[in-house]
């Protein structure tokens, strides 16, 4: 009976607070305290919740999160996005709807460097949308392409999502997680490019003028210093030269030096970037802290075990169980940010997944992929709202055209779920897992 009461209190309070427009971190914390009070005294609840909130962010690995956020903000303001866009245009310039294809490639490249779907959507979409409008692209189409491709940066490393997952999963290699995200992330971008290709072909969208060989070489050379960041950071982490946290620090230093070389950042810009990064980091770390408290409350109340038993009671077939897990995570992703979702639902679903033989690294990729789709859908779709705000297109105009992209990505999610090699082949090839 206590489990039923705790579950009702937790999700009812959380849902009401979200409906009232309360910040998700506060909603998580208040609903956790309310649930704990159903089982413990006020003094016990305050002491334990504060303790769990503190221990939730007391991790050396989590230092990488604010550092990668700072690196992404420096890139966003340091002229790197423009050079990546020019490089992407060289690759996609002769494909129908070439500016839309450039948008996808630009998001994949910038997302891989910054690890942020929102930063990619703002930087790449903000630059390309006016250009696409000038060439007669339907603004809703341009917005959909930006929305569908921006989350690739959450899968293509370095990405904070895998770092957060690693801290809660325990004993899961960050290097292996980074490598596991490459193929699903690339497939996510390619599927978006394929749909954009057919749409552009149908509506006769223009192909960019052919670029001379000399111009292509010049553009590539300008982009190489930015692209080297991936080689340095990922190569160093996978090669065991430094940890993910140390790699994040190196990324900050490299981006800062690059921005100074490009002369695209002033001292005042840097101070503004520091302030913005501190605010964003504070929000994310408080989310992690509050989510840690909720994870404890759920575990103490027996909610994870109850959810696990409920799922297992439906079927003992692993394919059905994995499908049910995906459905739940897709629904969760529509109203919860990726960080608290990873922290809250990893302890619930990871034991179920591993009991059916799913590798924790494979599960981490599946979990993050689900959350990627959540950034594209209302009511808490950060990428959806950012992209619509940039292009000044209403969500109602976008949703219908976004459906083909969502359907293709859901199909790809199922492929990632049921074909472990898509996630595990690269880590195995590099000897990161057996």
Short mmCIF file of C-alpha atoms in Angstrom, two decimals:
data_model
loop_
_atom_site.label_atom_id
_atom_site.label_comp_id
_atom_site.label_asym_id
_atom_site.label_seq_id
_atom_site.Cartn_x
_atom_site.Cartn_y
_atom_site.Cartn_z
CA UNK A 1 0.00 0.00 0.00
CA UNK A 2 2.89 2.37 0.83
CA UNK A 3 4.30 1.85 -2.64
CA UNK A 4 0.98 2.80 -4.24
CA UNK A 5 0.62 5.91 -2.06
CA UNK A 6 4.24 6.94 -2.69
CA UNK A 7 3.85 6.50 -6.44
CA UNK A 8 0.62 8.52 -6.54
CA UNK A 9 2.09 11.32 -4.41
CA UNK A 10 5.35 11.47 -6.40
CA UNK A 11 3.87 11.62 -9.87
CA UNK A 12 0.78 13.62 -8.91
CA UNK A 13 2.78 16.40 -7.24
CA UNK A 14 5.39 16.35 -10.01
CA UNK A 15 2.73 16.50 -12.74
CA UNK A 16 0.74 19.31 -11.07
CA UNK A 17 3.86 21.44 -10.56
CA UNK A 18 4.91 20.96 -14.19
CA UNK A 19 1.40 21.86 -15.36
CA UNK A 20 1.57 25.06 -13.28
CA UNK A 21 4.82 26.01 -15.04
CA UNK A 22 7.15 25.34 -12.14
CA UNK A 23 10.82 24.71 -13.15
CA UNK A 24 11.48 21.01 -13.57
CA UNK A 25 14.25 20.96 -10.94
CA UNK A 26 11.96 22.48 -8.31
CA UNK A 27 9.16 20.11 -9.35
CA UNK A 28 11.48 17.14 -8.86
CA UNK A 29 12.69 18.35 -5.47
CA UNK A 30 9.26 19.27 -4.05
CA UNK A 31 7.64 16.03 -5.25
CA UNK A 32 10.55 14.06 -3.73
CA UNK A 33 10.18 15.76 -0.35
CA UNK A 34 6.40 15.30 -0.40
CA UNK A 35 6.80 11.58 -1.15
CA UNK A 36 9.43 11.11 1.54
CA UNK A 37 7.16 12.78 4.10
CA UNK A 38 4.63 10.01 3.51
CA UNK A 39 7.14 7.59 5.04
CA UNK A 40 9.49 9.61 7.30
CA UNK A 41 9.46 12.55 9.69
CA UNK A 42 10.28 16.09 8.56
CA UNK A 43 13.70 16.11 10.29
CA UNK A 44 14.69 12.80 8.71
CA UNK A 45 13.53 13.90 5.25
CA UNK A 46 15.42 17.21 5.28
CA UNK A 47 18.64 15.61 6.55
CA UNK A 48 18.60 12.70 4.10
CA UNK A 49 17.44 14.73 1.07
CA UNK A 50 20.18 17.34 1.62
CA UNK A 51 22.73 14.57 2.02
CA UNK A 52 21.63 12.85 -1.21
CA UNK A 53 21.58 16.15 -3.11
CA UNK A 54 25.15 16.84 -2.02
CA UNK A 55 26.43 13.35 -2.81
CA UNK A 56 24.68 13.45 -6.19
CA UNK A 57 27.07 16.10 -7.52
CA UNK A 58 30.12 14.98 -5.52
CA UNK A 59 31.76 13.28 -8.49
CA UNK A 60 35.01 14.06 -10.29
CA UNK A 61 33.49 12.90 -13.60
CA UNK A 62 30.73 15.52 -13.34
CA UNK A 63 33.37 18.28 -13.50
CA UNK A 64 33.42 17.54 -17.21
CA UNK A 65 29.85 18.83 -17.58
CA UNK A 66 30.46 22.54 -16.83
CA UNK A 67 33.75 22.40 -18.73
CA UNK A 68 32.12 21.02 -21.88
CA UNK A 69 29.36 23.63 -21.50
CA UNK A 70 32.03 26.36 -21.37
CA UNK A 71 33.81 24.91 -24.41
CA UNK A 72 30.52 24.83 -26.33
CA UNK A 73 29.73 28.45 -25.47
CA UNK A 74 33.20 29.58 -26.54
CA UNK A 75 32.70 27.77 -29.86
CA UNK A 76 29.26 29.30 -30.26
CA UNK A 77 30.72 32.79 -29.93
CA UNK A 78 34.16 32.23 -31.39
CA UNK A 79 33.49 32.03 -35.13
CA UNK A 80 33.83 28.25 -35.23
CA UNK A 81 30.22 27.63 -36.33
CA UNK A 82 30.66 29.68 -39.52
CA UNK A 83 33.78 27.74 -40.53
CA UNK A 84 32.02 24.43 -39.93
CA UNK A 85 29.05 25.57 -42.03
CA UNK A 86 31.36 26.51 -44.92
CA UNK A 87 33.04 23.11 -44.66
CA UNK A 88 29.67 21.34 -44.59
CA UNK A 89 28.63 23.23 -47.75
CA UNK A 90 31.66 21.78 -49.56
CA UNK A 91 30.46 18.25 -48.73
CA UNK A 92 26.74 18.73 -49.42
CA UNK A 93 26.84 21.46 -52.06
CA UNK A 94 25.74 19.32 -55.02
CA UNK A 95 22.86 17.53 -53.28
CA UNK A 96 19.28 18.77 -53.88
CA UNK A 97 18.28 21.10 -51.06
CA UNK A 98 21.97 21.62 -50.39
CA UNK A 99 21.45 24.28 -47.70
CA UNK A 100 19.19 21.90 -45.77
CA UNK A 101 21.81 19.16 -46.14
CA UNK A 102 24.42 21.65 -44.93
CA UNK A 103 22.21 22.30 -41.90
CA UNK A 104 22.27 18.59 -41.02
CA UNK A 105 26.03 18.22 -41.49
CA UNK A 106 26.66 21.47 -39.65
CA UNK A 107 24.60 20.28 -36.68
CA UNK A 108 26.43 16.96 -36.65
CA UNK A 109 29.83 18.66 -36.69
CA UNK A 110 29.00 21.46 -34.26
CA UNK A 111 27.02 19.14 -32.00
CA UNK A 112 29.96 16.74 -31.90
CA UNK A 113 32.22 19.60 -30.85
CA UNK A 114 29.90 21.30 -28.36
CA UNK A 115 27.93 18.29 -27.09
CA UNK A 116 24.80 20.44 -27.00
CA UNK A 117 21.70 20.04 -29.15
CA UNK A 118 20.41 23.50 -28.17
CA UNK A 119 23.73 25.21 -28.99
CA UNK A 120 23.85 23.45 -32.37
CA UNK A 121 20.25 24.36 -33.19
CA UNK A 122 20.89 28.00 -32.30
CA UNK A 123 24.30 28.40 -33.96
CA UNK A 124 23.75 26.42 -37.16
CA UNK A 125 20.02 27.07 -37.57
CA UNK A 126 20.44 30.75 -36.76
CA UNK A 127 23.06 31.10 -39.49
CA UNK A 128 21.43 29.00 -42.21
CA UNK A 129 17.74 29.82 -41.82
CA UNK A 130 18.02 33.33 -43.33
CA UNK A 131 20.06 31.91 -46.22
CA UNK A 132 17.47 29.20 -46.86
CA UNK A 133 14.67 31.76 -46.78
CA UNK A 134 16.46 33.85 -49.41
CA UNK A 135 16.67 30.82 -51.71
CA UNK A 136 12.93 30.09 -51.40
CA UNK A 137 12.94 27.23 -48.91
CA UNK A 138 9.72 26.66 -46.98
CA UNK A 139 10.51 27.99 -43.46
CA UNK A 140 8.68 25.05 -41.87
CA UNK A 141 10.83 22.61 -43.86
CA UNK A 142 14.05 24.39 -42.85
CA UNK A 143 12.95 24.40 -39.23
CA UNK A 144 12.12 20.67 -39.28
CA UNK A 145 15.54 19.81 -40.69
CA UNK A 146 17.21 21.86 -37.96
CA UNK A 147 15.05 20.24 -35.24
CA UNK A 148 15.64 16.68 -36.46
CA UNK A 149 19.42 17.03 -36.84
CA UNK A 150 20.42 19.17 -33.84
CA UNK A 151 20.09 16.29 -31.28
CA UNK A 152 22.77 14.25 -33.11
CA UNK A 153 25.27 16.09 -30.91
CA UNK A 154 23.84 14.28 -27.87
CA UNK A 155 24.99 10.96 -29.37
CA UNK A 156 28.14 11.93 -31.25
CA UNK A 157 30.84 12.50 -28.60
CA UNK A 158 31.95 14.28 -26.57
CA UNK A 159 28.57 14.55 -24.88
CA UNK A 160 27.64 15.31 -21.28
CA UNK A 161 24.68 12.92 -21.45
CA UNK A 162 26.98 9.89 -21.49
CA UNK A 163 29.04 11.33 -18.63
CA UNK A 164 25.91 11.75 -16.50
CA UNK A 165 24.74 8.22 -17.38
CA UNK A 166 28.15 6.78 -16.52
CA UNK A 167 28.08 8.31 -13.02
CA UNK A 168 24.75 6.71 -12.16
CA UNK A 169 25.25 3.36 -13.98
CA UNK A 170 28.49 2.68 -12.13
CA UNK A 171 31.52 1.03 -13.71
CA UNK A 172 30.54 1.93 -17.28
CA UNK A 173 33.45 3.22 -19.34
CA UNK A 174 32.97 6.77 -20.63
CA UNK A 175 35.37 6.02 -23.50
CA UNK A 176 33.28 3.03 -24.56
CA UNK A 177 30.08 5.07 -24.29
CA UNK A 178 31.57 7.81 -26.45
CA UNK A 179 32.53 5.32 -29.16
CA UNK A 180 29.16 3.56 -28.90
CA UNK A 181 27.35 6.79 -29.76
CA UNK A 182 29.10 7.38 -33.08
CA UNK A 183 27.23 4.98 -35.38
CA UNK A 184 23.72 5.74 -33.99
CA UNK A 185 24.50 9.48 -34.13
CA UNK A 186 25.72 9.30 -37.72
CA UNK A 187 22.73 7.18 -38.74
CA UNK A 188 20.44 9.74 -37.09
CA UNK A 189 21.96 12.48 -39.25
CA UNK A 190 21.90 10.40 -42.41
CA UNK A 191 18.23 9.48 -41.98
CA UNK A 192 17.39 13.19 -41.67
CA UNK A 193 19.44 13.94 -44.80
CA UNK A 194 17.58 11.22 -46.71
CA UNK A 195 14.12 12.62 -45.91
CA UNK A 196 15.33 16.17 -46.64
CA UNK A 197 16.68 14.93 -50.00
CA UNK A 198 13.33 13.51 -51.14
CA UNK A 199 11.44 16.59 -49.94
CA UNK A 200 13.91 18.92 -51.70
CA UNK A 201 13.75 16.81 -54.88
CA UNK A 202 9.95 16.94 -54.86
CA UNK A 203 9.86 20.75 -54.43
CA UNK A 204 12.82 21.46 -56.74
CA UNK A 205 14.91 23.24 -54.14
CA UNK A 206 18.15 24.64 -55.59
CA UNK A 207 21.59 23.08 -55.62
CA UNK A 208 24.42 25.33 -54.49
CA UNK A 209 26.82 26.59 -57.19
CA UNK A 210 29.87 24.43 -57.78
CA UNK A 211 32.85 25.51 -55.70
CA UNK A 212 36.29 25.71 -57.29
CA UNK A 213 39.00 23.32 -56.14
CA UNK A 214 41.08 26.13 -54.67
CA UNK A 215 38.11 27.47 -52.69
CA UNK A 216 37.30 23.97 -51.43
CA UNK A 217 40.89 23.51 -50.23
CA UNK A 218 40.89 26.94 -48.54
CA UNK A 219 37.57 26.26 -46.77
CA UNK A 220 38.75 22.83 -45.63
CA UNK A 221 42.01 24.24 -44.28
CA UNK A 222 40.07 26.88 -42.32
CA UNK A 223 37.87 24.17 -40.77
CA UNK A 224 40.67 21.73 -39.89
CA UNK A 225 41.75 23.52 -36.65
CA UNK A 226 38.14 23.28 -35.39
CA UNK A 227 37.79 19.65 -36.43
CA UNK A 228 41.06 18.78 -34.73
CA UNK A 229 39.30 19.33 -31.41
CA UNK A 230 37.42 16.06 -31.93
CA UNK A 231 40.65 14.20 -32.71
CA UNK A 232 42.49 15.66 -29.70
CA UNK A 233 39.73 15.23 -27.11
CA UNK A 234 38.22 11.92 -28.22
CA UNK A 235 41.60 10.46 -29.24
CA UNK A 236 43.09 11.39 -25.87
CA UNK A 237 40.16 9.96 -23.88
CA UNK A 238 39.92 6.72 -25.86
CA UNK A 239 43.70 6.34 -25.92
CA UNK A 240 43.88 6.67 -22.15
CA UNK A 241 46.04 9.80 -22.31
CA UNK A 242 43.61 11.70 -20.10
CA UNK A 243 40.21 11.29 -18.47
CA UNK A 244 36.94 12.74 -19.79
CA UNK A 245 37.19 15.54 -17.21
CA UNK A 246 40.75 16.39 -18.22
CA UNK A 247 39.67 16.18 -21.86
CA UNK A 248 36.93 18.73 -21.16
CA UNK A 249 39.52 21.09 -19.68
CA UNK A 250 41.72 20.66 -22.76
CA UNK A 251 38.69 21.37 -24.96
CA UNK A 252 38.11 24.68 -23.13
CA UNK A 253 41.75 25.72 -23.54
CA UNK A 254 41.85 24.69 -27.20
CA UNK A 255 38.59 26.53 -28.05
CA UNK A 256 39.79 29.65 -26.26
CA UNK A 257 43.11 29.66 -28.10
CA UNK A 258 41.33 29.06 -31.41
CA UNK A 259 38.91 31.93 -30.78
CA UNK A 260 41.79 34.26 -29.93
CA UNK A 261 43.62 33.21 -33.11
CA UNK A 262 40.46 33.92 -35.13
CA UNK A 263 40.16 37.27 -33.25
CA UNK A 264 36.46 36.63 -32.84
CA UNK A 265 36.23 37.03 -29.09
CA UNK A 266 36.99 39.99 -26.82
CA UNK A 267 37.67 40.06 -23.09
CA UNK A 268 34.12 41.30 -22.45
CA UNK A 269 32.77 38.48 -24.64
CA UNK A 270 34.75 36.01 -22.56
CA UNK A 271 33.31 37.39 -19.31
CA UNK A 272 29.79 37.09 -20.76
CA UNK A 273 30.54 33.52 -21.83
CA UNK A 274 31.78 32.66 -18.33
CA UNK A 275 28.61 34.08 -16.79
CA UNK A 276 26.35 32.25 -19.25
CA UNK A 277 28.25 28.98 -18.73
CA UNK A 278 28.07 29.35 -14.95
CA UNK A 279 24.30 29.89 -15.10
CA UNK A 280 23.77 26.90 -17.42
CA UNK A 281 26.07 24.71 -15.31
CA UNK A 282 24.26 25.74 -12.14
CA UNK A 283 20.91 24.76 -13.65
CA UNK A 284 22.18 21.38 -14.84
CA UNK A 285 24.04 20.55 -11.61
CA UNK A 286 21.00 21.51 -9.53
CA UNK A 287 18.93 19.22 -11.78
CA UNK A 288 21.41 16.42 -11.12
CA UNK A 289 21.32 17.17 -7.39
CA UNK A 290 17.51 17.20 -7.24
CA UNK A 291 17.29 14.08 -9.41
CA UNK A 292 19.65 12.26 -7.03
CA UNK A 293 17.24 13.02 -4.20
CA UNK A 294 14.32 11.72 -6.28
CA UNK A 295 16.27 8.55 -7.13
CA UNK A 296 16.78 7.87 -3.42
CA UNK A 297 13.12 8.58 -2.58
CA UNK A 298 11.98 6.23 -5.34
CA UNK A 299 14.37 3.50 -4.21
CA UNK A 300 13.35 3.89 -0.54
CA UNK A 301 9.66 3.74 -1.47
CA UNK A 302 10.17 0.66 -3.62
CA UNK A 303 8.90 2.37 -6.79
CA UNK A 304 11.63 1.05 -9.15
CA UNK A 305 10.95 -2.52 -8.07
CA UNK A 306 7.21 -1.98 -8.52
CA UNK A 307 7.70 -0.57 -12.03
CA UNK A 308 10.08 -3.41 -12.86
CA UNK A 309 7.58 -6.02 -11.65
CA UNK A 310 4.79 -4.34 -13.60
CA UNK A 311 6.79 -4.46 -16.83
CA UNK A 312 7.96 -8.02 -16.22
CA UNK A 313 4.39 -9.11 -15.50
CA UNK A 314 3.32 -8.04 -18.99
CA UNK A 315 5.77 -10.36 -20.72
CA UNK A 316 8.98 -12.28 -20.17
CA UNK A 317 9.95 -11.85 -23.82
CA UNK A 318 12.92 -9.50 -24.00
CA UNK A 319 11.78 -7.92 -27.29
CA UNK A 320 8.43 -6.98 -25.76
CA UNK A 321 10.10 -5.71 -22.58
CA UNK A 322 12.56 -3.57 -24.57
CA UNK A 323 9.65 -2.17 -26.59
CA UNK A 324 7.76 -1.27 -23.39
CA UNK A 325 10.86 0.42 -22.00
CA UNK A 326 11.21 2.48 -25.17
CA UNK A 327 7.56 3.53 -25.05
CA UNK A 328 7.91 4.67 -21.43
CA UNK A 329 11.15 6.54 -22.16
CA UNK A 330 9.67 8.22 -25.23
CA UNK A 331 6.75 9.47 -23.13
CA UNK A 332 9.12 10.57 -20.34
CA UNK A 333 11.28 12.42 -22.87
CA UNK A 334 8.37 14.61 -23.93
CA UNK A 335 8.22 16.36 -20.56
CA UNK A 336 11.57 15.73 -18.84
CA UNK A 337 15.06 16.98 -19.71
CA UNK A 338 17.76 14.47 -20.56
CA UNK A 339 19.80 14.93 -17.37
CA UNK A 340 17.10 14.17 -14.77
CA UNK A 341 15.66 11.45 -17.00
CA UNK A 342 19.01 9.64 -17.07
CA UNK A 343 19.45 9.97 -13.33
CA UNK A 344 15.94 8.88 -12.40
CA UNK A 345 15.25 6.11 -14.90
CA UNK A 346 18.66 4.47 -15.20
CA UNK A 347 18.28 2.77 -11.77
CA UNK A 348 14.80 1.60 -12.79
CA UNK A 349 15.43 0.23 -16.28
CA UNK A 350 19.13 -0.73 -16.30
CA UNK A 351 18.66 -3.78 -14.01
CA UNK A 352 15.77 -4.95 -16.21
CA UNK A 353 17.83 -4.49 -19.37
CA UNK A 354 20.89 -6.30 -18.01
CA UNK A 355 18.72 -9.16 -16.71
CA UNK A 356 17.79 -9.81 -20.36
CA UNK A 357 21.41 -9.69 -21.48
CA UNK A 358 21.60 -6.08 -22.71
CA UNK A 359 25.03 -4.52 -22.24
CA UNK A 360 24.98 -1.39 -20.01
CA UNK A 361 26.72 0.55 -22.80
CA UNK A 362 24.04 -0.54 -25.27
CA UNK A 363 21.35 0.51 -22.80
CA UNK A 364 23.02 3.92 -22.32
CA UNK A 365 22.88 4.59 -26.06
CA UNK A 366 19.24 3.50 -26.21
CA UNK A 367 18.36 5.74 -23.25
CA UNK A 368 20.08 8.82 -24.70
CA UNK A 369 18.55 8.17 -28.15
CA UNK A 370 15.09 8.21 -26.54
CA UNK A 371 15.88 11.50 -24.84
CA UNK A 372 17.12 12.95 -28.15
CA UNK A 373 13.62 12.46 -29.53
CA UNK A 374 12.23 14.16 -26.42
CA UNK A 375 14.10 17.38 -27.28
CA UNK A 376 12.14 17.50 -30.55
CA UNK A 377 8.64 17.15 -29.11
CA UNK A 378 6.38 19.33 -26.91
CA UNK A 379 5.79 20.22 -24.14
CA UNK A 380 9.46 20.43 -23.06
CA UNK A 381 11.17 20.10 -26.45
CA UNK A 382 14.07 22.53 -26.05
CA UNK A 383 15.34 22.07 -29.62
CA UNK A 384 11.79 22.41 -30.98
CA UNK A 385 11.23 25.74 -29.24
CA UNK A 386 14.69 27.14 -30.03
CA UNK A 387 14.40 26.26 -33.73
CA UNK A 388 10.86 27.63 -34.05
CA UNK A 389 11.95 30.81 -32.27
CA UNK A 390 14.87 31.31 -34.64
CA UNK A 391 12.80 30.82 -37.80
CA UNK A 392 9.72 32.59 -36.37
CA UNK A 393 7.53 29.64 -37.39
CA UNK A 394 4.74 28.40 -35.12
CA UNK A 395 4.90 24.94 -33.61
CA UNK A 396 1.58 24.09 -35.30
CA UNK A 397 3.15 24.74 -38.72
CA UNK A 398 6.15 22.57 -37.92
CA UNK A 399 4.58 19.53 -36.26
CA UNK A 400 2.95 18.08 -39.40
CA UNK A 401 6.14 18.29 -41.46
CA UNK A 402 8.18 16.97 -38.54
CA UNK A 403 6.27 13.66 -38.40
CA UNK A 404 8.22 11.88 -41.20
CA UNK A 405 11.49 12.69 -39.42
CA UNK A 406 10.10 11.45 -36.10
CA UNK A 407 8.81 8.21 -37.65
CA UNK A 408 12.18 7.52 -39.29
CA UNK A 409 14.03 8.22 -36.04
CA UNK A 410 11.69 5.98 -34.04
CA UNK A 411 12.38 3.21 -36.57
CA UNK A 412 16.11 3.86 -36.14
CA UNK A 413 15.66 3.76 -32.35
CA UNK A 414 14.14 0.29 -32.64
CA UNK A 415 17.05 -0.77 -34.85
CA UNK A 416 19.51 0.51 -32.24
CA UNK A 417 17.54 -1.33 -29.53
CA UNK A 418 17.37 -4.69 -31.28
CA UNK A 419 20.72 -4.67 -33.13
CA UNK A 420 23.41 -4.40 -30.43
CA UNK A 421 26.21 -4.18 -33.02
CA UNK A 422 25.10 -0.67 -33.97
CA UNK A 423 26.22 0.46 -30.52
CA UNK A 424 28.84 -2.10 -29.53
CA UNK A 425 30.76 -2.81 -32.74
CA UNK A 426 33.01 0.26 -32.54
CA UNK A 427 33.91 -0.07 -28.83
CA UNK A 428 34.70 -3.77 -29.42
CA UNK A 429 36.80 -2.95 -32.49
CA UNK A 430 38.86 -0.50 -30.43
CA UNK A 431 39.24 -2.99 -27.58
CA UNK A 432 37.28 -0.86 -25.09
CA UNK A 433 34.93 -3.76 -24.27
CA UNK A 434 35.13 -7.49 -24.74
#
